């Protein structure tokens, strides 16, 4: 049998065909696997400016997650820990550790609170240097978990239903660098709701719809739970302390104050106006000691204009879409 023999040619072509088919099937299988996971952030673990070790805080020290993530059982977002929570423990001489790496991170954290700003240099503050001065005296943490904008998820409902943090976030108490543990897809959420007792809450009894403590899309169940509202009658009551309408000259109407120049005007408006109700139920000026204390406190109150905000904050107000999708809320850090 020679190479030019028809049978040899057919065998050669058949062998090449099956080799090509095997290679093609491997490539198709790899592409399908890649496509199924390419758009998930499972394993995402951004480098934070301060190396915060959940393994130490949640694991070795056993700090409750809600101590730092203060809003987990009260609202939609768990909340990024404000600087005041960090400083409550890590002010100088409050918490020390024999580990030099840990102590260095604590010193860098305190330096942010003392100086009011920091710059990522890749050495003292971790990450790729970007030339931005991060102001506000707080750590600008990089967000790890983020759901699509069309998804509504409430931490409050899940925490009150008894869902452990580790159910979604994985063994956080063992993580040196926080990472996204689950793929957070809709099918992943539905699997948990279908297979666990979290559907309905910890004390849910199918025979007693009133025990259902978690939201549901089951219309029949919702109808059975509906109770008629009590009849409410609204009665307009007179103001016990009526005030005559204020007459303001438009030429002198400069309220609200603009920037630092209007600080004293705001303080005078807040402190000097007779809005204090005394024991006899009449409006009177504030007691001198209270007024003095309020003046001292209000001297440190910033009156922001857009131009006063740092560049890292200003961009969220200049673009409505960016403000709506901001990583967190102002009150998270600036309590």
mmCIF file of C-alpha atoms in Angstrom:
data_model
loop_
_atom_site.group_PDB
_atom_site.id
_atom_site.type_symbol
_atom_site.label_atom_id
_atom_site.label_comp_id
_atom_site.label_asym_id
_atom_site.label_seq_id
_atom_site.Cartn_x
_atom_site.Cartn_y
_atom_site.Cartn_z
ATOM 1 C CA UNK A 1 0.000 0.000 0.000
ATOM 2 C CA UNK A 2 1.531 3.292 -1.138
ATOM 3 C CA UNK A 3 0.900 6.866 -0.034
ATOM 4 C CA UNK A 4 -0.934 7.505 -3.258
ATOM 5 C CA UNK A 5 -3.163 4.503 -2.794
ATOM 6 C CA UNK A 6 -6.851 5.602 -2.392
ATOM 7 C CA UNK A 7 -7.244 3.605 0.825
ATOM 8 C CA UNK A 8 -4.175 5.247 2.361
ATOM 9 C CA UNK A 9 -5.471 8.676 1.440
ATOM 10 C CA UNK A 10 -8.861 7.916 3.029
ATOM 11 C CA UNK A 11 -7.244 6.639 6.238
ATOM 12 C CA UNK A 12 -5.015 9.697 6.431
ATOM 13 C CA UNK A 13 -7.912 12.082 5.934
ATOM 14 C CA UNK A 14 -10.052 10.182 8.465
ATOM 15 C CA UNK A 15 -7.304 10.399 11.077
ATOM 16 C CA UNK A 16 -6.884 14.127 10.499
ATOM 17 C CA UNK A 17 -10.626 14.628 10.682
ATOM 18 C CA UNK A 18 -10.946 12.974 14.073
ATOM 19 C CA UNK A 19 -7.907 14.813 15.426
ATOM 20 C CA UNK A 20 -9.445 18.085 14.255
ATOM 21 C CA UNK A 21 -12.808 17.110 15.818
ATOM 22 C CA UNK A 22 -11.165 16.350 19.165
ATOM 23 C CA UNK A 23 -9.346 19.694 19.137
ATOM 24 C CA UNK A 24 -12.545 21.481 18.144
ATOM 25 C CA UNK A 25 -14.560 19.817 20.917
ATOM 26 C CA UNK A 26 -11.901 20.775 23.475
ATOM 27 C CA UNK A 27 -11.972 24.398 22.285
ATOM 28 C CA UNK A 28 -15.792 24.497 22.313
ATOM 29 C CA UNK A 29 -15.880 23.011 25.814
ATOM 30 C CA UNK A 30 -13.304 25.513 27.038
ATOM 31 C CA UNK A 31 -15.248 28.404 25.494
ATOM 32 C CA UNK A 32 -18.508 27.264 27.102
ATOM 33 C CA UNK A 33 -16.814 26.982 30.508
ATOM 34 C CA UNK A 34 -15.199 30.407 30.063
ATOM 35 C CA UNK A 35 -18.442 32.030 28.941
ATOM 36 C CA UNK A 36 -20.354 30.663 31.950
ATOM 37 C CA UNK A 37 -17.935 32.247 34.413
ATOM 38 C CA UNK A 38 -16.421 35.154 32.475
ATOM 39 C CA UNK A 39 -18.964 37.690 33.716
ATOM 40 C CA UNK A 40 -18.898 36.691 37.391
ATOM 41 C CA UNK A 41 -16.582 38.261 39.933
ATOM 42 C CA UNK A 42 -16.053 35.133 42.007
ATOM 43 C CA UNK A 43 -12.648 35.390 43.655
ATOM 44 C CA UNK A 44 -12.390 39.163 43.168
ATOM 45 C CA UNK A 45 -10.132 40.497 45.925
ATOM 46 C CA UNK A 46 -8.994 44.105 45.380
ATOM 47 C CA UNK A 47 -5.970 45.368 47.263
ATOM 48 C CA UNK A 48 -7.111 47.810 49.937
ATOM 49 C CA UNK A 49 -5.204 50.992 50.931
ATOM 50 C CA UNK A 50 -4.989 49.608 54.471
ATOM 51 C CA UNK A 51 -4.439 45.865 54.818
ATOM 52 C CA UNK A 52 -7.492 45.016 56.912
ATOM 53 C CA UNK A 53 -7.464 41.414 58.132
ATOM 54 C CA UNK A 54 -10.930 39.927 58.620
ATOM 55 C CA UNK A 55 -9.141 36.800 59.836
ATOM 56 C CA UNK A 56 -7.851 38.763 62.829
ATOM 57 C CA UNK A 57 -10.946 40.838 63.618
ATOM 58 C CA UNK A 58 -13.768 38.380 62.896
ATOM 59 C CA UNK A 59 -11.758 35.203 63.446
ATOM 60 C CA UNK A 60 -9.159 35.535 66.190
ATOM 61 C CA UNK A 61 -10.856 38.386 68.095
ATOM 62 C CA UNK A 62 -14.406 37.198 67.404
ATOM 63 C CA UNK A 63 -15.815 40.683 66.776
ATOM 64 C CA UNK A 64 -19.457 40.581 65.701
ATOM 65 C CA UNK A 65 -19.884 41.541 62.027
ATOM 66 C CA UNK A 66 -22.598 44.043 62.967
ATOM 67 C CA UNK A 67 -20.186 45.967 65.197
ATOM 68 C CA UNK A 68 -18.460 47.342 62.096
ATOM 69 C CA UNK A 69 -21.171 46.774 59.471
ATOM 70 C CA UNK A 70 -23.643 48.688 61.598
ATOM 71 C CA UNK A 71 -26.548 48.789 59.148
ATOM 72 C CA UNK A 72 -26.768 45.080 58.280
ATOM 73 C CA UNK A 73 -29.843 44.445 60.420
ATOM 74 C CA UNK A 74 -31.460 47.826 59.788
ATOM 75 C CA UNK A 75 -31.361 48.521 56.057
ATOM 76 C CA UNK A 76 -30.573 47.514 52.517
ATOM 77 C CA UNK A 77 -26.809 48.078 52.725
ATOM 78 C CA UNK A 78 -24.652 46.552 55.434
ATOM 79 C CA UNK A 79 -22.646 49.775 55.622
ATOM 80 C CA UNK A 80 -18.962 50.520 55.249
ATOM 81 C CA UNK A 81 -17.433 51.021 58.712
ATOM 82 C CA UNK A 82 -16.930 54.756 59.367
ATOM 83 C CA UNK A 83 -13.567 55.975 60.583
ATOM 84 C CA UNK A 84 -15.018 56.574 64.048
ATOM 85 C CA UNK A 85 -15.503 52.817 64.466
ATOM 86 C CA UNK A 86 -11.874 52.149 63.564
ATOM 87 C CA UNK A 87 -10.583 54.927 65.814
ATOM 88 C CA UNK A 88 -12.666 53.683 68.716
ATOM 89 C CA UNK A 89 -10.207 50.819 69.015
ATOM 90 C CA UNK A 90 -7.088 51.973 67.198
ATOM 91 C CA UNK A 91 -6.360 55.371 68.657
ATOM 92 C CA UNK A 92 -2.728 55.489 69.873
ATOM 93 C CA UNK A 93 -2.087 53.156 72.809
ATOM 94 C CA UNK A 94 -5.628 51.748 72.693
ATOM 95 C CA UNK A 95 -4.837 48.590 70.737
ATOM 96 C CA UNK A 96 -1.342 47.325 70.117
ATOM 97 C CA UNK A 97 -0.012 44.050 68.765
ATOM 98 C CA UNK A 98 3.375 42.316 68.855
ATOM 99 C CA UNK A 99 3.053 41.638 65.114
ATOM 100 C CA UNK A 100 5.092 44.380 63.359
ATOM 101 C CA UNK A 101 3.081 44.108 60.124
ATOM 102 C CA UNK A 102 -0.191 44.617 61.965
ATOM 103 C CA UNK A 103 1.247 47.486 63.994
ATOM 104 C CA UNK A 104 2.459 49.225 60.815
ATOM 105 C CA UNK A 105 -1.038 49.098 59.306
ATOM 106 C CA UNK A 106 -2.519 50.486 62.533
ATOM 107 C CA UNK A 107 -0.024 53.384 62.456
ATOM 108 C CA UNK A 108 -0.908 54.133 58.827
ATOM 109 C CA UNK A 109 -4.618 54.097 59.717
ATOM 110 C CA UNK A 110 -4.138 56.558 62.580
ATOM 111 C CA UNK A 111 -2.029 58.779 60.299
ATOM 112 C CA UNK A 112 -4.989 59.151 57.917
ATOM 113 C CA UNK A 113 -7.208 60.387 60.741
ATOM 114 C CA UNK A 114 -4.521 62.786 61.987
ATOM 115 C CA UNK A 115 -3.400 64.256 58.649
ATOM 116 C CA UNK A 116 -6.790 64.180 56.923
ATOM 117 C CA UNK A 117 -5.596 62.672 53.656
ATOM 118 C CA UNK A 118 -3.373 60.070 52.042
ATOM 119 C CA UNK A 119 -1.973 59.102 48.650
ATOM 120 C CA UNK A 120 -1.620 55.555 47.375
ATOM 121 C CA UNK A 121 2.106 55.039 46.903
ATOM 122 C CA UNK A 122 2.224 51.247 46.753
ATOM 123 C CA UNK A 123 4.378 51.113 49.894
ATOM 124 C CA UNK A 124 2.737 52.774 52.875
ATOM 125 C CA UNK A 125 -0.750 52.734 51.354
ATOM 126 C CA UNK A 126 -1.294 49.747 49.111
ATOM 127 C CA UNK A 127 -2.435 49.666 45.510
ATOM 128 C CA UNK A 128 -1.363 51.002 42.142
ATOM 129 C CA UNK A 129 -0.227 54.646 42.535
ATOM 130 C CA UNK A 130 -2.793 56.913 40.881
ATOM 131 C CA UNK A 131 -1.638 60.378 41.916
ATOM 132 C CA UNK A 132 -4.932 61.141 43.690
ATOM 133 C CA UNK A 133 -4.955 62.664 47.150
ATOM 134 C CA UNK A 134 -7.722 60.943 49.082
ATOM 135 C CA UNK A 135 -9.149 63.490 51.520
ATOM 136 C CA UNK A 136 -11.704 63.503 54.300
ATOM 137 C CA UNK A 137 -9.612 61.792 56.961
ATOM 138 C CA UNK A 138 -11.186 58.415 56.116
ATOM 139 C CA UNK A 139 -10.062 55.277 54.302
ATOM 140 C CA UNK A 140 -11.535 55.029 50.805
ATOM 141 C CA UNK A 141 -12.147 51.279 50.839
ATOM 142 C CA UNK A 142 -12.527 49.490 47.502
ATOM 143 C CA UNK A 143 -15.878 47.783 47.119
ATOM 144 C CA UNK A 144 -15.790 43.986 46.774
ATOM 145 C CA UNK A 145 -19.443 42.957 46.317
ATOM 146 C CA UNK A 146 -21.810 44.783 43.956
ATOM 147 C CA UNK A 147 -25.093 43.549 42.527
ATOM 148 C CA UNK A 148 -26.550 44.813 39.232
ATOM 149 C CA UNK A 149 -28.604 47.985 39.494
ATOM 150 C CA UNK A 150 -31.853 46.173 38.671
ATOM 151 C CA UNK A 151 -31.496 43.820 41.655
ATOM 152 C CA UNK A 152 -33.011 44.771 44.999
ATOM 153 C CA UNK A 153 -31.345 43.010 47.915
ATOM 154 C CA UNK A 154 -31.858 43.886 51.567
ATOM 155 C CA UNK A 155 -29.381 42.833 54.232
ATOM 156 C CA UNK A 156 -32.002 43.605 56.870
ATOM 157 C CA UNK A 157 -34.437 40.945 55.674
ATOM 158 C CA UNK A 158 -31.778 38.242 55.489
ATOM 159 C CA UNK A 159 -30.094 39.037 58.808
ATOM 160 C CA UNK A 160 -33.449 39.099 60.623
ATOM 161 C CA UNK A 161 -34.359 35.785 58.988
ATOM 162 C CA UNK A 162 -31.265 34.248 60.598
ATOM 163 C CA UNK A 163 -29.098 33.970 57.479
ATOM 164 C CA UNK A 164 -25.454 33.781 58.552
ATOM 165 C CA UNK A 165 -23.029 36.205 56.920
ATOM 166 C CA UNK A 166 -20.945 33.225 55.786
ATOM 167 C CA UNK A 167 -23.867 31.878 53.742
ATOM 168 C CA UNK A 168 -23.271 34.551 51.104
ATOM 169 C CA UNK A 169 -19.820 35.918 51.933
ATOM 170 C CA UNK A 170 -18.061 32.636 52.687
ATOM 171 C CA UNK A 171 -15.669 31.983 55.586
ATOM 172 C CA UNK A 172 -14.822 35.642 56.143
ATOM 173 C CA UNK A 173 -13.327 34.821 59.533
ATOM 174 C CA UNK A 174 -10.596 32.872 57.721
ATOM 175 C CA UNK A 175 -9.815 35.452 54.996
ATOM 176 C CA UNK A 176 -6.662 37.541 55.169
ATOM 177 C CA UNK A 177 -7.741 39.456 52.053
ATOM 178 C CA UNK A 178 -11.493 39.754 51.603
ATOM 179 C CA UNK A 179 -12.707 38.219 48.337
ATOM 180 C CA UNK A 180 -16.022 37.550 46.657
ATOM 181 C CA UNK A 181 -16.893 34.019 47.650
ATOM 182 C CA UNK A 182 -20.135 33.355 45.733
ATOM 183 C CA UNK A 183 -21.040 34.175 42.147
ATOM 184 C CA UNK A 184 -24.142 36.077 43.353
ATOM 185 C CA UNK A 185 -26.207 35.012 40.343
ATOM 186 C CA UNK A 186 -29.984 34.839 40.452
ATOM 187 C CA UNK A 187 -29.918 31.040 40.164
ATOM 188 C CA UNK A 188 -27.570 30.899 43.167
ATOM 189 C CA UNK A 189 -30.013 33.000 45.214
ATOM 190 C CA UNK A 190 -32.993 30.902 44.131
ATOM 191 C CA UNK A 191 -31.222 27.637 45.003
ATOM 192 C CA UNK A 192 -30.771 28.878 48.563
ATOM 193 C CA UNK A 193 -34.377 30.012 48.866
ATOM 194 C CA UNK A 194 -35.694 26.712 47.491
ATOM 195 C CA UNK A 195 -33.523 24.378 49.539
ATOM 196 C CA UNK A 196 -33.413 26.049 52.938
ATOM 197 C CA UNK A 197 -35.724 27.090 55.732
ATOM 198 C CA UNK A 198 -34.786 30.701 55.080
ATOM 199 C CA UNK A 199 -37.905 30.931 52.889
ATOM 200 C CA UNK A 200 -40.521 32.230 55.287
ATOM 201 C CA UNK A 201 -38.182 32.818 58.209
ATOM 202 C CA UNK A 202 -36.937 30.672 61.053
ATOM 203 C CA UNK A 203 -40.352 30.320 62.728
ATOM 204 C CA UNK A 204 -42.485 29.942 59.612
ATOM 205 C CA UNK A 205 -45.330 27.415 59.802
ATOM 206 C CA UNK A 206 -47.093 26.569 56.558
ATOM 207 C CA UNK A 207 -50.378 26.242 58.451
ATOM 208 C CA UNK A 208 -50.025 29.715 59.993
ATOM 209 C CA UNK A 209 -49.431 32.402 57.338
ATOM 210 C CA UNK A 210 -49.013 35.075 60.008
ATOM 211 C CA UNK A 211 -45.667 33.484 60.962
ATOM 212 C CA UNK A 212 -44.203 34.332 57.555
ATOM 213 C CA UNK A 213 -41.552 36.934 58.407
ATOM 214 C CA UNK A 214 -39.745 37.335 55.079
ATOM 215 C CA UNK A 215 -41.039 38.963 51.875
ATOM 216 C CA UNK A 216 -42.784 36.708 49.362
ATOM 217 C CA UNK A 217 -44.067 36.815 45.803
ATOM 218 C CA UNK A 218 -46.718 34.176 46.524
ATOM 219 C CA UNK A 219 -49.973 36.054 45.846
ATOM 220 C CA UNK A 220 -52.214 33.531 47.610
ATOM 221 C CA UNK A 221 -50.091 33.700 50.735
ATOM 222 C CA UNK A 222 -50.046 37.478 50.590
ATOM 223 C CA UNK A 223 -53.833 37.635 50.282
ATOM 224 C CA UNK A 224 -54.275 35.344 53.319
ATOM 225 C CA UNK A 225 -51.967 37.583 55.339
ATOM 226 C CA UNK A 226 -53.750 40.807 54.404
ATOM 227 C CA UNK A 227 -55.556 42.468 57.275
ATOM 228 C CA UNK A 228 -57.933 45.407 56.823
ATOM 229 C CA UNK A 229 -56.472 48.693 57.945
ATOM 230 C CA UNK A 230 -58.008 50.308 60.983
ATOM 231 C CA UNK A 231 -60.106 53.362 60.202
ATOM 232 C CA UNK A 232 -57.997 56.433 60.849
ATOM 233 C CA UNK A 233 -59.469 59.897 61.204
ATOM 234 C CA UNK A 234 -57.096 62.791 60.723
ATOM 235 C CA UNK A 235 -57.877 65.857 62.810
ATOM 236 C CA UNK A 236 -56.200 69.163 62.150
ATOM 237 C CA UNK A 237 -54.866 70.641 65.360
ATOM 238 C CA UNK A 238 -53.869 74.215 65.978
ATOM 239 C CA UNK A 239 -50.214 75.048 66.524
ATOM 240 C CA UNK A 240 -49.813 75.459 70.332
ATOM 241 C CA UNK A 241 -47.034 78.007 69.696
ATOM 242 C CA UNK A 242 -48.129 80.053 66.674
ATOM 243 C CA UNK A 243 -45.620 82.466 65.215
ATOM 244 C CA UNK A 244 -46.375 85.443 62.960
ATOM 245 C CA UNK A 245 -45.022 85.031 59.446
ATOM 246 C CA UNK A 246 -41.560 86.444 59.049
ATOM 247 C CA UNK A 247 -41.137 89.501 56.862
ATOM 248 C CA UNK A 248 -37.926 89.234 54.892
ATOM 249 C CA UNK A 249 -36.481 91.927 52.697
ATOM 250 C CA UNK A 250 -35.542 90.223 49.393
ATOM 251 C CA UNK A 251 -32.443 92.376 49.203
ATOM 252 C CA UNK A 252 -31.235 90.961 52.517
ATOM 253 C CA UNK A 253 -32.336 87.380 51.936
ATOM 254 C CA UNK A 254 -28.984 85.610 51.632
ATOM 255 C CA UNK A 255 -30.023 82.331 53.244
ATOM 256 C CA UNK A 256 -28.863 79.607 52.951
ATOM 257 C CA UNK A 257 -25.305 80.682 53.736
ATOM 258 C CA UNK A 258 -22.768 80.016 51.021
ATOM 259 C CA UNK A 259 -19.548 78.358 52.111
ATOM 260 C CA UNK A 260 -17.438 79.310 55.092
ATOM 261 C CA UNK A 261 -18.347 83.007 54.750
ATOM 262 C CA UNK A 262 -21.891 82.267 55.912
ATOM 263 C CA UNK A 263 -20.949 80.192 58.952
ATOM 264 C CA UNK A 264 -21.640 82.928 61.501
ATOM 265 C CA UNK A 265 -24.995 83.703 59.902
ATOM 266 C CA UNK A 266 -26.020 80.067 60.251
ATOM 267 C CA UNK A 267 -24.855 79.901 63.879
ATOM 268 C CA UNK A 268 -26.795 83.058 64.758
ATOM 269 C CA UNK A 269 -29.914 81.647 63.102
ATOM 270 C CA UNK A 270 -29.653 78.326 64.951
ATOM 271 C CA UNK A 271 -28.622 79.600 68.382
ATOM 272 C CA UNK A 272 -30.188 83.041 68.824
ATOM 273 C CA UNK A 273 -33.726 82.506 67.525
ATOM 274 C CA UNK A 274 -36.233 81.883 70.390
ATOM 275 C CA UNK A 275 -37.169 78.328 69.420
ATOM 276 C CA UNK A 276 -36.397 76.826 72.835
ATOM 277 C CA UNK A 277 -39.576 75.769 74.719
ATOM 278 C CA UNK A 278 -39.181 76.238 78.469
ATOM 279 C CA UNK A 279 -41.020 74.483 81.318
ATOM 280 C CA UNK A 280 -43.994 76.852 80.976
ATOM 281 C CA UNK A 281 -44.431 75.915 77.308
ATOM 282 C CA UNK A 282 -43.357 79.308 75.937
ATOM 283 C CA UNK A 283 -40.620 79.941 73.439
ATOM 284 C CA UNK A 284 -37.522 81.529 74.909
ATOM 285 C CA UNK A 285 -33.853 81.964 74.037
ATOM 286 C CA UNK A 286 -31.555 79.085 74.819
ATOM 287 C CA UNK A 287 -29.990 78.994 78.284
ATOM 288 C CA UNK A 288 -26.584 80.754 78.160
ATOM 289 C CA UNK A 289 -24.557 77.609 78.906
ATOM 290 C CA UNK A 290 -26.373 75.602 76.240
ATOM 291 C CA UNK A 291 -26.045 78.422 73.702
ATOM 292 C CA UNK A 292 -22.310 78.699 74.383
ATOM 293 C CA UNK A 293 -21.864 74.942 74.017
ATOM 294 C CA UNK A 294 -23.803 74.932 70.735
ATOM 295 C CA UNK A 295 -21.747 77.821 69.367
ATOM 296 C CA UNK A 296 -18.526 76.003 70.167
ATOM 297 C CA UNK A 297 -19.805 72.821 68.531
ATOM 298 C CA UNK A 298 -21.124 74.575 65.420
ATOM 299 C CA UNK A 299 -17.802 76.309 64.821
ATOM 300 C CA UNK A 300 -16.533 72.971 63.503
ATOM 301 C CA UNK A 301 -19.546 72.327 61.281
ATOM 302 C CA UNK A 302 -18.594 72.463 57.582
ATOM 303 C CA UNK A 303 -20.911 74.263 55.153
ATOM 304 C CA UNK A 304 -20.128 72.629 51.863
ATOM 305 C CA UNK A 305 -20.261 73.987 48.373
ATOM 306 C CA UNK A 306 -19.514 71.808 45.382
ATOM 307 C CA UNK A 307 -16.220 73.638 44.953
ATOM 308 C CA UNK A 308 -15.278 72.813 48.558
ATOM 309 C CA UNK A 309 -15.533 69.050 48.037
ATOM 310 C CA UNK A 310 -12.394 67.051 47.216
ATOM 311 C CA UNK A 311 -12.004 65.883 43.653
ATOM 312 C CA UNK A 312 -12.765 62.272 44.608
ATOM 313 C CA UNK A 313 -16.195 63.347 45.952
ATOM 314 C CA UNK A 314 -17.052 66.091 43.470
ATOM 315 C CA UNK A 315 -17.373 63.783 40.469
ATOM 316 C CA UNK A 316 -20.375 62.005 42.018
ATOM 317 C CA UNK A 317 -22.349 65.267 42.170
ATOM 318 C CA UNK A 318 -21.439 66.407 38.663
ATOM 319 C CA UNK A 319 -22.915 63.305 37.038
ATOM 320 C CA UNK A 320 -26.432 62.285 38.211
ATOM 321 C CA UNK A 321 -25.860 58.677 37.104
ATOM 322 C CA UNK A 322 -22.622 58.492 39.094
ATOM 323 C CA UNK A 323 -24.328 59.927 42.190
ATOM 324 C CA UNK A 324 -27.151 57.386 41.929
ATOM 325 C CA UNK A 325 -24.671 54.512 41.657
ATOM 326 C CA UNK A 326 -22.185 55.848 44.206
ATOM 327 C CA UNK A 327 -20.385 53.176 46.223
ATOM 328 C CA UNK A 328 -21.866 54.359 49.482
ATOM 329 C CA UNK A 329 -23.685 57.229 51.177
ATOM 330 C CA UNK A 330 -22.216 60.387 52.678
ATOM 331 C CA UNK A 331 -23.374 59.447 56.177
ATOM 332 C CA UNK A 332 -21.503 56.143 56.011
ATOM 333 C CA UNK A 333 -18.185 57.884 56.669
ATOM 334 C CA UNK A 334 -19.264 61.370 57.740
ATOM 335 C CA UNK A 335 -21.497 60.672 60.721
#
